[in-house]
Amino acid sequence: MVAIHLDTVLAEFVPNRRLTSPAPTLSALLDDLEERFPRLRFRIRDETGSVRRFIRVFVNGAEVVGPKGLGTTLDPKDEVDFLHSVQGG
Amino acid sequence: MASKTVRVYLGTRKGGYVAESDAKRRKWSVRGPFQPGKDVFHVYPDPRHPGTVYSAANSGFVGPMFYRSTDHGRKWTELAPPMMTLSKARPSPFGADGPPHYPIVNLWHIEAGPVSEPSTVFLGVDPASLYRSDDSGASWAPVPGLNDHATRPKWNPGAGGMCLHTILIDPTRPSRMYVGISAAGMFRSDDSGEHWRPANRGVAVSFMPEKHPEVGQCVHKVALDPAHPETSYRQDHDGIFVSHDGMENWKRVGRPLESDFGFVVGVAQTRPGQAYFVPLEEKTRTGFTKGPEVFRWAERSRSWAPTIRNRLTPGDVGTHREALALDRLDPPGIYLGTTTGQLLVSPDGDRNWLQVPYLFPSIHSVAVASPENSGS
């Protein structure tokens, strides 16, 4: 199972910030999370399907960027982090 | 016996708040924040449904969120903003029509529909679009006659984004609506939102090569006169204007002031023929009187008067466009929120002013439910 870690700004949408998923790609992982936790819909991805500007996604510590990044394949031993940019005040 | 609670709802940089008082409006208590940490642009009590309040919250991280309360802002239910249904079947962003034409940046303004349509709510967003809900905010439909208007290519964002920030419905003729967009100007519909036309004649623009365009005006806020809705008061980037013919024509009346730049305008149900403005220096977006100052425009005498005679804490104070509200009591209460977090109150129709003893985050919006429309 892929290990998932959501940071503080996403905590209000899930019961637990540490989750797992059997999804084989990043896109499928987001589908899975949104299916299980509907309040997470449109919070990581916007209504166009793009990852929101100030949400950053890392797979095993490497940042995934751009539309093609959602097609990143995942291995059951992978770790996915959803963090937010240092922004605002 | 019913209480006579006056509730002032604030949207701030760090969440929403409620300030409560009795009908004297001199002693205040504060609740909040709700939606803590979110950039709450507008908290709006529905005048048709006592106790029902809507909140438009934004976040640079997780996007816009929309909430409804039915108990005066104590408990909130998350509803879905336009295009963001919370149903299990997530709509494909790449359906028959492709991805949304105007993905939402921020929610800006909430407005109740006509009294005859008690479940209808309108929502203005950035990028400038109008949405309509006929089920009290549970679902939304775009208003294409405005959103896809032929002049849209000429619309431009102001400093706050390309926001639809004003929605007005003529209480005597509900099929007539107006919306305000920065920087596109005012638009009027006479068929409940099906068709729209610009309503900016007489409002010049200083920041465009063409000084009298049909659209492109940076309107900041507009209010209808409660007794004569054909009369409206307009705070534009380029001055203060009045219209007496349903926004067909505008005449600038703000020139006697040291500056007639500003953001807010408000009227009182119990004081027709008067409008309140907070003129600011254009360069700094703060007052030119070294303290908060609210000016009253009187239609009959066509004259201006400052209203804050008891000088409050001096300083350089600004306001956001949604930050002035008046209640429905007589004499009316006047409520002004500042960008530095003060809530100023006149409990007696601008004779005296006080400051609510609470320092809020920067205040975006102020709206009031007074006993006549709060039902408490």
Tab-separated table of C-alpha atoms in Angstrom, chain B residues 30-334:
chain	number	residue	atom	x	y	z
B	30	VAL	CA	-18.057	39.117	19.877
B	31	ARG	CA	-18.244	35.478	18.728
B	32	GLY	CA	-15.734	33.782	16.466
B	33	PRO	CA	-13.818	33.104	14.481
B	34	PHE	CA	-15.727	30.625	12.369
B	35	GLN	CA	-13.905	29.150	9.386
B	36	PRO	CA	-10.728	30.140	11.259
B	37	GLY	CA	-7.735	31.027	9.155
B	38	LYS	CA	-9.710	31.300	5.939
B	39	ASP	CA	-9.960	34.486	3.933
B	40	VAL	CA	-13.662	35.126	4.438
B	41	PHE	CA	-14.747	37.650	1.831
B	42	HIS	CA	-18.446	37.883	2.683
B	43	VAL	CA	-20.745	36.745	5.479
B	44	TYR	CA	-24.344	37.405	4.531
B	45	PRO	CA	-27.506	37.067	6.643
B	46	ASP	CA	-30.459	36.182	4.408
B	47	PRO	CA	-33.100	38.833	5.153
B	48	ARG	CA	-35.894	36.447	4.066
B	49	HIS	CA	-34.966	33.667	6.500
B	50	PRO	CA	-34.191	34.774	10.056
B	51	GLY	CA	-31.116	33.022	11.370
B	52	THR	CA	-29.875	31.825	7.977
B	53	VAL	CA	-26.405	33.100	7.161
B	54	TYR	CA	-24.112	32.287	4.234
B	55	SER	CA	-20.332	32.566	4.211
B	56	ALA	CA	-17.947	32.817	1.263
B	57	ALA	CA	-14.510	31.648	2.420
B	58	ASN	CA	-11.389	31.526	0.293
B	59	SER	CA	-7.988	29.918	0.644
B	60	GLY	CA	-4.929	30.204	-1.524
B	61	PHE	CA	-4.158	26.603	-0.638
B	62	VAL	CA	-7.421	24.682	-0.865
B	63	GLY	CA	-9.581	27.037	-2.921
B	64	PRO	CA	-12.988	28.584	-2.308
B	65	MET	CA	-15.487	27.147	0.158
B	66	PHE	CA	-19.138	27.993	0.816
B	67	TYR	CA	-21.052	27.558	4.069
B	68	ARG	CA	-24.549	28.007	5.460
B	69	SER	CA	-25.731	28.428	9.047
B	70	THR	CA	-29.331	28.340	10.233
B	71	ASP	CA	-28.641	29.455	13.805
B	72	HIS	CA	-27.152	32.937	13.407
B	73	GLY	CA	-23.637	31.691	12.688
B	74	ARG	CA	-23.100	29.251	15.558
B	75	LYS	CA	-22.986	26.005	13.577
B	76	TRP	CA	-22.004	25.857	9.913
B	77	THR	CA	-22.664	23.356	7.139
B	78	GLU	CA	-20.259	23.142	4.223
B	79	LEU	CA	-21.968	23.443	0.848
B	80	ALA	CA	-20.389	23.177	-2.575
B	81	PRO	CA	-19.279	26.243	-4.503
B	82	PRO	CA	-20.179	26.329	-8.204
B	83	MET	CA	-18.605	23.517	-10.227
B	84	MET	CA	-17.451	21.753	-7.034
B	85	THR	CA	-20.242	19.355	-6.142
B	86	LEU	CA	-19.664	17.278	-3.049
B	87	SER	CA	-21.652	14.353	-4.460
B	88	LYS	CA	-19.852	11.037	-4.786
B	89	ALA	CA	-19.778	11.207	-8.561
B	90	ARG	CA	-17.161	13.834	-9.181
B	91	PRO	CA	-18.051	15.526	-12.467
B	92	SER	CA	-15.417	15.096	-15.108
B	93	PRO	CA	-13.608	18.356	-15.701
B	94	PHE	CA	-13.246	17.249	-19.281
B	95	GLY	CA	-16.855	16.498	-20.169
B	96	ALA	CA	-18.684	17.343	-23.363
B	97	ASP	CA	-17.993	21.046	-22.949
B	98	GLY	CA	-14.372	20.605	-21.871
B	99	PRO	CA	-12.960	22.081	-18.676
B	100	PRO	CA	-14.733	25.060	-17.084
B	101	HIS	CA	-14.239	28.294	-18.969
B	102	TYR	CA	-13.755	30.337	-15.840
B	103	PRO	CA	-12.291	28.297	-12.952
B	104	ILE	CA	-13.016	30.120	-9.710
B	105	VAL	CA	-10.253	32.041	-7.960
B	106	ASN	CA	-12.302	33.570	-5.134
B	107	LEU	CA	-15.915	33.821	-4.016
B	108	TRP	CA	-16.844	37.474	-3.553
B	109	HIS	CA	-20.458	38.393	-2.929
B	110	ILE	CA	-23.645	36.627	-1.803
B	111	GLU	CA	-27.098	38.122	-2.411
B	112	ALA	CA	-30.579	36.849	-1.626
B	113	GLY	CA	-32.982	36.505	-4.534
B	114	PRO	CA	-36.356	38.243	-4.609
B	115	VAL	CA	-38.799	37.704	-1.740
B	116	SER	CA	-41.041	35.846	-4.189
B	117	GLU	CA	-38.260	33.267	-4.748
B	118	PRO	CA	-37.321	32.331	-1.181
B	119	SER	CA	-34.778	29.617	-2.086
B	120	THR	CA	-32.895	31.663	-4.666
B	121	VAL	CA	-29.424	32.952	-3.877
B	122	PHE	CA	-26.933	34.671	-6.174
B	123	LEU	CA	-23.162	34.430	-5.941
B	124	GLY	CA	-20.546	36.641	-7.581
B	125	VAL	CA	-17.024	35.302	-8.085
B	126	ASP	CA	-13.607	36.015	-9.550
B	127	PRO	CA	-13.085	35.691	-12.506
B	128	ALA	CA	-16.177	37.808	-13.026
B	129	SER	CA	-19.094	35.400	-13.142
B	130	LEU	CA	-22.578	35.263	-11.687
B	131	TYR	CA	-24.121	32.043	-10.370
B	132	ARG	CA	-27.675	31.322	-9.299
B	133	SER	CA	-28.887	28.745	-6.787
B	134	ASP	CA	-32.558	27.833	-6.473
B	135	ASP	CA	-32.038	25.474	-3.544
B	136	SER	CA	-30.496	27.754	-0.919
B	137	GLY	CA	-26.916	27.238	-2.014
B	138	ALA	CA	-26.946	23.450	-2.427
B	139	SER	CA	-26.297	23.651	-6.175
B	140	TRP	CA	-25.454	26.382	-8.656
B	141	ALA	CA	-26.039	27.279	-12.275
B	142	PRO	CA	-24.119	29.906	-14.242
B	143	VAL	CA	-25.885	32.978	-15.625
B	144	PRO	CA	-24.636	32.827	-19.212
B	145	GLY	CA	-26.247	36.073	-20.373
B	146	LEU	CA	-23.767	37.879	-18.167
B	147	ASN	CA	-20.844	35.453	-17.930
B	148	ASP	CA	-20.537	35.158	-21.712
B	149	HIS	CA	-21.453	38.774	-22.439
B	150	ALA	CA	-20.253	40.128	-25.784
B	151	THR	CA	-18.143	42.750	-23.997
B	152	ARG	CA	-16.264	40.231	-21.832
B	153	PRO	CA	-13.034	40.468	-23.887
B	154	LYS	CA	-12.895	44.125	-22.805
B	155	TRP	CA	-13.164	43.328	-19.073
B	156	ASN	CA	-9.980	43.604	-17.034
B	157	PRO	CA	-8.986	42.682	-13.498
B	158	GLY	CA	-8.559	45.361	-10.868
B	159	ALA	CA	-6.052	45.056	-8.043
B	160	GLY	CA	-8.377	42.616	-6.253
B	161	GLY	CA	-8.813	40.395	-9.276
B	162	MET	CA	-11.607	40.471	-11.847
B	163	CYS	CA	-14.332	40.244	-9.280
B	164	LEU	CA	-18.107	40.395	-9.452
B	165	HIS	CA	-18.650	42.160	-6.138
B	166	THR	CA	-22.065	43.795	-6.309
B	167	ILE	CA	-25.481	42.220	-6.942
B	168	LEU	CA	-28.595	44.373	-6.582
B	169	ILE	CA	-32.250	43.486	-7.098
B	170	ASP	CA	-34.828	46.244	-7.421
B	171	PRO	CA	-37.245	45.571	-4.540
B	172	THR	CA	-40.123	47.195	-6.411
B	173	ARG	CA	-39.462	45.397	-9.711
B	174	PRO	CA	-37.637	42.101	-8.981
B	175	SER	CA	-37.018	41.291	-12.641
B	176	ARG	CA	-34.572	44.198	-12.693
B	177	MET	CA	-31.095	43.312	-11.501
B	178	TYR	CA	-27.742	45.018	-11.495
B	179	VAL	CA	-24.236	43.639	-11.040
B	180	GLY	CA	-20.903	45.384	-10.593
B	181	ILE	CA	-17.586	44.054	-11.862
B	182	SER	CA	-14.074	45.416	-11.417
B	183	ALA	CA	-13.005	46.454	-13.923
B	184	ALA	CA	-15.909	46.114	-16.293
B	185	GLY	CA	-18.459	48.416	-14.666
B	186	MET	CA	-22.153	48.058	-13.904
B	187	PHE	CA	-24.566	45.905	-15.903
B	188	ARG	CA	-28.364	45.906	-15.830
B	189	SER	CA	-30.888	43.192	-16.625
B	190	ASP	CA	-34.635	43.768	-16.985
B	191	ASP	CA	-35.586	40.115	-17.423
B	192	SER	CA	-34.330	38.418	-14.241
B	193	GLY	CA	-30.817	37.923	-15.548
B	194	GLU	CA	-31.445	36.579	-19.048
B	195	HIS	CA	-30.015	39.573	-20.878
B	196	TRP	CA	-27.636	42.284	-19.690
B	197	ARG	CA	-26.406	45.631	-20.917
B	198	PRO	CA	-23.699	47.961	-19.614
B	199	ALA	CA	-24.832	50.788	-17.315
B	200	ASN	CA	-21.879	53.161	-17.142
B	201	ARG	CA	-22.843	56.230	-19.166
B	202	GLY	CA	-21.324	59.308	-17.568
B	203	VAL	CA	-18.594	57.467	-15.668
B	204	ALA	CA	-15.239	58.386	-17.151
B	205	VAL	CA	-12.132	56.276	-16.647
B	206	SER	CA	-8.735	57.814	-15.956
B	207	PHE	CA	-6.732	54.649	-16.581
B	208	MET	CA	-7.730	53.881	-20.173
B	209	PRO	CA	-6.892	55.638	-23.429
B	210	GLU	CA	-10.603	55.923	-24.199
B	211	LYS	CA	-12.130	58.050	-21.440
B	212	HIS	CA	-15.803	57.150	-21.917
B	213	PRO	CA	-15.947	53.462	-22.875
B	214	GLU	CA	-19.108	51.410	-22.732
B	215	VAL	CA	-17.393	49.002	-20.305
B	216	GLY	CA	-14.111	48.944	-18.400
B	217	GLN	CA	-15.036	51.197	-15.497
B	218	CYS	CA	-13.577	50.139	-12.166
B	219	VAL	CA	-16.751	50.295	-10.108
B	220	HIS	CA	-16.087	49.628	-6.431
B	221	LYS	CA	-19.575	49.480	-4.899
B	222	VAL	CA	-23.141	50.620	-5.650
B	223	ALA	CA	-26.254	50.923	-3.481
B	224	LEU	CA	-29.908	51.502	-4.384
B	225	ASP	CA	-31.945	54.160	-2.610
B	226	PRO	CA	-34.440	52.216	-0.471
B	227	ALA	CA	-37.422	54.453	-1.200
B	228	HIS	CA	-36.624	55.238	-4.822
B	229	PRO	CA	-34.707	52.338	-6.413
B	230	GLU	CA	-34.402	54.308	-9.639
B	231	THR	CA	-31.865	56.327	-7.665
B	232	SER	CA	-28.518	54.709	-6.975
B	233	TYR	CA	-25.239	55.759	-5.432
B	234	ARG	CA	-21.936	54.641	-6.899
B	235	GLN	CA	-18.385	54.605	-5.581
B	236	ASP	CA	-16.087	54.178	-8.550
B	237	HIS	CA	-12.328	54.203	-8.816
B	238	ASP	CA	-12.805	57.523	-10.558
B	239	GLY	CA	-15.196	59.208	-8.207
B	240	ILE	CA	-18.609	59.215	-6.561
B	241	PHE	CA	-21.680	59.245	-8.817
B	242	VAL	CA	-25.471	59.319	-8.549
B	243	SER	CA	-28.023	58.025	-11.052
B	244	HIS	CA	-31.732	58.874	-11.040
B	245	ASP	CA	-32.830	56.697	-13.931
B	246	GLY	CA	-31.999	53.091	-13.129
B	247	MET	CA	-28.296	53.548	-13.918
B	248	GLU	CA	-28.974	54.760	-17.477
B	249	ASN	CA	-26.938	57.882	-16.735
B	250	TRP	CA	-24.531	58.828	-13.990
B	251	LYS	CA	-23.501	62.232	-12.671
B	252	ARG	CA	-20.397	62.781	-10.574
B	253	VAL	CA	-21.206	64.410	-7.233
B	254	GLY	CA	-18.051	63.726	-5.261
B	255	ARG	CA	-15.857	66.544	-6.473
B	256	PRO	CA	-16.439	68.877	-3.491
B	257	LEU	CA	-14.621	66.371	-1.295
B	258	GLU	CA	-10.850	66.505	-0.935
B	259	SER	CA	-10.855	63.152	-2.699
B	260	ASP	CA	-13.774	61.107	-3.963
B	261	PHE	CA	-11.807	57.916	-4.422
B	262	GLY	CA	-12.965	55.139	-2.103
B	263	PHE	CA	-14.494	51.694	-1.903
B	264	VAL	CA	-17.683	51.636	0.132
B	265	VAL	CA	-21.177	53.053	-0.115
B	266	GLY	CA	-24.163	52.321	2.088
B	267	VAL	CA	-27.765	53.415	2.560
B	268	ALA	CA	-30.290	52.990	5.372
B	269	GLN	CA	-33.788	51.612	4.865
B	270	THR	CA	-35.097	54.248	7.251
B	271	ARG	CA	-33.208	57.177	5.714
B	272	PRO	CA	-33.983	57.397	1.992
B	273	GLY	CA	-32.258	60.173	0.123
B	274	GLN	CA	-28.996	59.707	2.008
B	275	ALA	CA	-25.904	57.686	1.250
B	276	TYR	CA	-22.705	57.144	3.192
B	277	PHE	CA	-19.223	57.026	1.711
B	278	VAL	CA	-15.669	56.738	3.082
B	279	PRO	CA	-13.429	58.765	0.766
B	280	LEU	CA	-9.775	57.789	0.708
B	281	GLU	CA	-6.578	59.060	-0.803
B	282	GLU	CA	-6.153	57.232	-4.069
B	283	LYS	CA	-2.404	56.839	-3.668
B	284	THR	CA	-2.421	55.301	-0.175
B	285	ARG	CA	-5.948	53.842	0.049
B	286	THR	CA	-6.223	55.455	3.488
B	287	GLY	CA	-8.255	58.386	4.756
B	288	PHE	CA	-7.233	61.992	4.254
B	289	THR	CA	-8.394	63.089	7.713
B	290	LYS	CA	-5.852	61.168	9.860
B	291	GLY	CA	-8.588	58.991	11.218
B	292	PRO	CA	-11.669	57.151	10.071
B	293	GLU	CA	-14.209	59.445	8.452
B	294	VAL	CA	-17.637	58.692	7.055
B	295	PHE	CA	-19.270	61.307	4.825
B	296	ARG	CA	-23.018	61.632	4.302
B	297	TRP	CA	-24.426	62.651	0.919
B	298	ALA	CA	-27.882	64.261	1.076
B	299	GLU	CA	-29.869	64.162	-2.150
B	300	ARG	CA	-32.292	66.966	-1.320
B	301	SER	CA	-29.611	69.545	-0.529
B	302	ARG	CA	-27.020	67.911	-2.791
B	303	SER	CA	-24.466	68.443	-0.072
B	304	TRP	CA	-21.799	66.573	1.874
B	305	ALA	CA	-21.243	66.391	5.624
B	306	PRO	CA	-18.649	64.563	7.741
B	307	THR	CA	-20.244	62.464	10.458
B	308	ILE	CA	-17.521	61.404	12.904
B	309	ARG	CA	-17.417	64.373	15.253
B	310	ASN	CA	-16.030	62.578	18.290
B	311	ARG	CA	-12.553	61.819	17.004
B	312	LEU	CA	-11.720	58.145	17.433
B	313	THR	CA	-8.196	56.756	17.578
B	314	PRO	CA	-6.155	58.680	14.998
B	315	GLY	CA	-4.403	56.780	12.260
B	316	ASP	CA	-4.268	55.882	8.600
B	317	VAL	CA	-7.327	53.791	8.027
B	318	GLY	CA	-8.517	52.023	4.909
B	319	THR	CA	-11.631	50.048	4.014
B	320	HIS	CA	-12.498	47.216	1.695
B	321	ARG	CA	-15.480	47.603	-0.629
B	322	GLU	CA	-17.831	45.342	1.326
B	323	ALA	CA	-17.065	46.851	4.720
B	324	LEU	CA	-19.933	49.326	5.261
B	325	ALA	CA	-23.423	48.266	6.352
B	326	LEU	CA	-26.501	49.895	7.818
B	327	ASP	CA	-29.286	48.256	9.784
B	328	ARG	CA	-33.046	48.665	9.384
B	329	LEU	CA	-33.746	50.378	12.695
B	330	ASP	CA	-34.717	53.997	13.228
B	331	PRO	CA	-32.420	55.730	13.821
B	332	PRO	CA	-30.224	53.453	11.733
B	333	GLY	CA	-27.044	51.869	13.013
B	334	ILE	CA	-24.023	52.319	10.771
